[in-house]
Amino acid sequence: MAAQETVEHKYVYDFAEGNKDLKDLLGGKGANLAEMTNLGLPVPPGFTITTEACQAYLGTGTEPAGLADQITAHLTALEREMGRRLGDPDDPLLVSVRSGAKFSMPGMMETVLNVGLNDRSVEGLARQAGGSTDQPASGGSTDQAASGGADRFAWDSYRRLIQMFGKTVCDVPGEEFEHALDEAKRAKGTDLDLDLDADDLRGLVDAYKKIFTKHTGREFPQEPREQLDLAVRAVFDSWNAERAVVYRRQERIPADLGTAVNVVAMVFGNRGPDSGTGVAFTRDPASGAQGIYGDYLANAQGEDVVAGIRNTVPLQELERIDKDSYDELLDYMARLERHYRDLCDIEFTIERGKLWMLQTRVGKRTAAAAFVIAGQLVDEGLIDLDEALHRVNGGQLAQLMFPRFQLDHDFQPVATGIGASPGAAVGKVVFTSARAVELAAEGEAVILVRRETNPDDLNGMIAARGILTSRGGKTSHAAVVARGMGKTCVSGADELDIDVPKRRFVVAGRTVTEGDVVSIDGTTGKVYLGEVPVSPSEVVRYFEGELDPASTDDALVKAVHRIMSHADASRRLAVRTNADTAADAARARRFGAEGIGLCRTEHMFLGDRRELVERLILARDPAEREEALAALLPLQRADFVEILREMNGLPVTVRLIDPPLHEFLPPLEQLAVNVAVAQERGEDVAKEEALLAAVRRMHEENPMLGLRGVRLGLVIPGLFAMQVRAITEAAVECTRQGVPACPEIMVPLVGAVQELETVRAEAERIIAEVVGGSDVDVLIGTMIEVPRAALTAGQIAEAAEFFSFGTNDLTQMGWGFSRDDVEGAFFWRYLELGIFGISPFESIDADGIGRLVRIAAEEGRAARPGLKLGVCGEHGGDPDSVHFFHSVGLDYVSCSPFRVPVARLEAGRAAIVTTGSDSR
Ligand code: ADP
Ligand code: MG
Ligand code: MG
C-alpha cells in the first residue's frame, strides 16, 4: 500500500509539454508559447498553470490539492535550467506572471513583470547586471541615461514590480503610483522617466511601498514565492472581475472556462541600448500586403511600447540596429506563418543582442486584409478555398461595402472614439435634437453631437446623417439605436469637451460651433474637422459590375471575387432580396439576388394615390368602394408589371397590404386643426369632417397589434381581391409579351388557418378567372410572423404553398415588445447587463424566436412535403442568423439589396464545414 501513490491531477505544464491545440487547457497565450517552444524557437523557459486549476480554485475558493507542489516542482526545474533561484539575493531569477484565457478578454488581469525582486534581490540583480554588462564607453546618446548603470536598471525593475503588483494583484489605485512618479520627475525637473537615476528610483521605491501599505494594510511582500502565489491567485480571481463577466455574457463565452496562468522567466529589454522590445506582424494587418510590419523600442520593457511613453521605430530599422537579431526574427516569422498557415502577430524582446520570442498568435486584421490574405494563402498553397471562405465573414464584407473616406490628403483625426455603427458621415454639427430636425428639414446634412443620447434625442437621430457622442461604448443608447437605424455613429469620443448650452465643443485645442462641418467614420471611430471627401467602395463597384475582377489590379476586388464565387458554388440557401421597386430589384440582381422574397405594396398607396385610398376608406356604400378599387387596379398592375419584368422569371413574392389603413390618412392632430380652421372661416368641411371621423374611428392604442394584415383583407371587401387581380393580370401581361413571370402571393399576419383559407378561396377564384388558358402559375402562401402561426404551422401549411418567416414581427410578438418603443428605451441597458449579447432585431434569438421558426419549419414540411420556406426581414442578411436559417433547412433568405452579398457569403460559409480556423 505504501508503495502505491495516488496519481494526482496534472495542473501545471511545462512549455515543452503543450501545443497550440490545447487552448482550452492552456489558454491561447500558453498554448502558443508551447507551440513555439516545440518548434525550437527561443522562448524563455516557463510553465503554464491550467484553466482546470483555475476552475477548481474558483469552485472551492482555494487552490486545488497538489497545485502548490506542482508549481514548486516546475519552478525548481525552471531554476535549474536557468541556473538561478527565484528571488535569490545574489543572483535572482525573476519571472513574469501572465494571464491567458482561451479568448482574450477585456477586464482580466494583465501581466506582472519582475516577480522575485525584493529589497535584497534588487541589489543582487544590480550586481549581476553590472558585472556582466560591458558599459558602453561613451554612450553619447539619450540612451546613455537609461543604460547608465546596472543600479538604475535594477531599481527601475523593482519599482515597476511594486507598481504592477500593487495595481493588478492588490487593487491599489494606479493613479497613486503615477502621481508619485510625476512627483519624482518634477523634483528632478524633467518629464522623462529615463532621466531618473538609481537614487531617484530608490526613493520612488520607498514612496511606492508606502502607497502599497496605505492601501493594503501590509508591507510589500518580500518573500518571492509569496509574490508568485499571490499573483497567480489574482489572475484566477480576475476571471470573475465585473468587466470580464459582462463581456462574457455579451459574447456568450461560457462562464466556467477559467483562465490559465503563464509563469515565464524574465528577459530584459531594458538592459541598455543593445536591448529592446517590439511587436511584429507577418503581413500588413491593415492591407494584407506581404512585407515587414512592426515597431521596435530600444532599451525598454514590454509595457513601454503599449504605453506609448517613448516613440517606437519601424521594425525595419532593427536591421541597422542589430542585423543578426533582425535576420533571425524574419526567419522565425516566416516559419510561424507557414506553420499556422495564417497571419501571425508576435511580441519579442532582445536582451543584449539575444532574441527572445514572448508571444505569438493568429493576428487580428482589417476586413480588407482578411480577404486579401485568404486569397494569398490559397495562391501559396497553404490553404484551400473552403478554408479561405472560413477565414472571412459577412461582417467584414459589409464593412467593405460602406463608402470610405478618402484620406490621401492631409486629414488628421482630431479625436478617436468607438466605431459604434459603420459608415462615413459628413455634416454640420448640431447639439440638439430639435436643431437637427430643423436643419435636416432645410435639406442640410447634420451630425448630431451629444455627450450621450437618450430617448428624447430619437427624432434628431433620425434626422441626422451621423451621431457623435463623447461618452458610452458599443452598448450605449446612441450606439444601439444608430445600429438599429443603420446610421453612422461614433460613440465615446472622450477627447471632445462638449458644451451643449453654448452649442460648441472643444477638441485638440480647437472650438467647433454649431454649423461647422465634421466628418465621422463609424468603422474606425475617427473624427475629422471639415469635409473629408467620400469615395465609393471598390467592392460595391465590383458588385455593380463597374470593376472587372479579371482586369483590375485591385487585390481586394480580386480576392472578394474569388471567395464570393466559391461561396456561391458551395451554398445551399438561395438568396433573395426585399425590393419594392424595379430600381431596387435591378440593383439587387446585380448584387446576386435570385428573386424577390418580399415586395411590399404599401408605398403603392401613397403619393397621388392617397386620394383614392381616402375614397376607399370613406366609401359610404359598396359602389363607391368598388369605384375606388377599380381606379387603383391599373396603377397596381403597372407597378407589378415593372417589377416582374425586371426579375424576368425569377420568383417575386408580393405581400398583400399589411399596415393599418389609418397610416394612409393624415394624422389626427393635423386633421383636427384643419377642420377647426376651416370651420372658423365658414368653409364647407363635410369631407374633412368625414375624414376626421374615420381617423378617430380607426385610432388604435396598439396599432402593431391592431387591424392590419390579413385582418384588413377580411374586413375591407375587395381590397385583397384587387391586389390579387393586379398581380395576376401583370403576370399574364408579361408572359404575353414573352417575359416569364413567377409571382407568389403572400398573406401577412396570419395566425389561424381559417384566415388563410378564406383569403385563399377568393384568390384562387380570381386567379383562375384571370389566367384562363395562359401559362401562368401563381403560388399562394403566408408569412409566419405571429407566434400562433408558428405553433399551428401544420394546419396552416394545408392552405399555404410557401411560408416566409417575418422575423421582425415574430421577434416583437414573441418577446412582447414593440421595436419602435424598446430600442430607444431600454435595449442599451439589456445589452449592458448582458441580457442580450446583441439586439434580437439585429441577429435572431435562436433559442426563443428561432425555436418558433424551427417548429414551424418542421411541422409545416411534415404536413406538406416540399413546402417552400424562406425568411424575409433584416435577419435574412445577418451573418449569424443566416447560419441559423441554414441549419433549420430553409430554402432561401431574403434581405435588403445591400445585404445580398453578405447573405451569399454567409450561406456559403454555413454550407462548408472545415476543421481549420474560423473567422466569426
Ligand atoms: P498582454 O496579454 O497584454 O499582451 P503579456 O502577458 O503578453 O500581456 O505581457 C505584456 C508584455 O510584457 C509582453 O509583450 C512583453 O513585452 C512583456 N513580458 C511578458 N513576459 C515577459 C518576460 N518573461 N520577459 C520579458 N518581458 C515580458
Ligand atoms: Mg492582456
Ligand atoms: Mg502580449
mmCIF file of C-alpha atoms in Angstrom, residues 59 64 90 94 126 140 224 338 352 389 392 397 412 431 438 445 521 560 581 749 816 862 883:
data_model
loop_
_atom_site.group_PDB
_atom_site.id
_atom_site.type_symbol
_atom_site.label_atom_id
_atom_site.label_comp_id
_atom_site.label_asym_id
_atom_site.label_seq_id
_atom_site.Cartn_x
_atom_site.Cartn_y
_atom_site.Cartn_z
ATOM 1 C CA GLY A 59 -15.282 26.447 -7.476
ATOM 2 C CA PRO A 64 -6.716 22.561 -5.523
ATOM 3 C CA ASP A 90 22.782 37.280 -5.033
ATOM 4 C CA LEU A 94 12.754 36.789 -11.992
ATOM 5 C CA ALA A 126 22.207 45.216 -9.893
ATOM 6 C CA GLY A 140 26.715 59.894 -26.254
ATOM 7 C CA PRO A 224 9.417 35.753 -3.714
ATOM 8 C CA ARG A 338 3.930 28.626 -42.656
ATOM 9 C CA ARG A 352 21.892 42.294 -25.053
ATOM 10 C CA LEU A 389 -14.109 31.084 -47.171
ATOM 11 C CA VAL A 392 -13.527 35.842 -43.859
ATOM 12 C CA LEU A 397 -17.748 42.137 -46.282
ATOM 13 C CA GLN A 412 -5.745 64.096 -39.374
ATOM 14 C CA PHE A 431 -26.171 69.876 -30.495
ATOM 15 C CA GLU A 438 -34.897 71.837 -38.261
ATOM 16 C CA ALA A 445 -26.761 67.097 -43.735
ATOM 17 C CA ASP A 521 -16.018 57.329 -39.517
ATOM 18 C CA VAL A 560 -13.526 39.171 -52.965
ATOM 19 C CA THR A 581 -39.445 48.978 -56.849
ATOM 20 C CA LEU A 749 -50.095 38.341 -40.263
ATOM 21 C CA GLY A 816 -43.887 41.073 -26.395
ATOM 22 C CA ALA A 862 -44.478 17.360 -42.238
ATOM 23 C CA HIS A 883 -26.185 30.222 -40.354
#
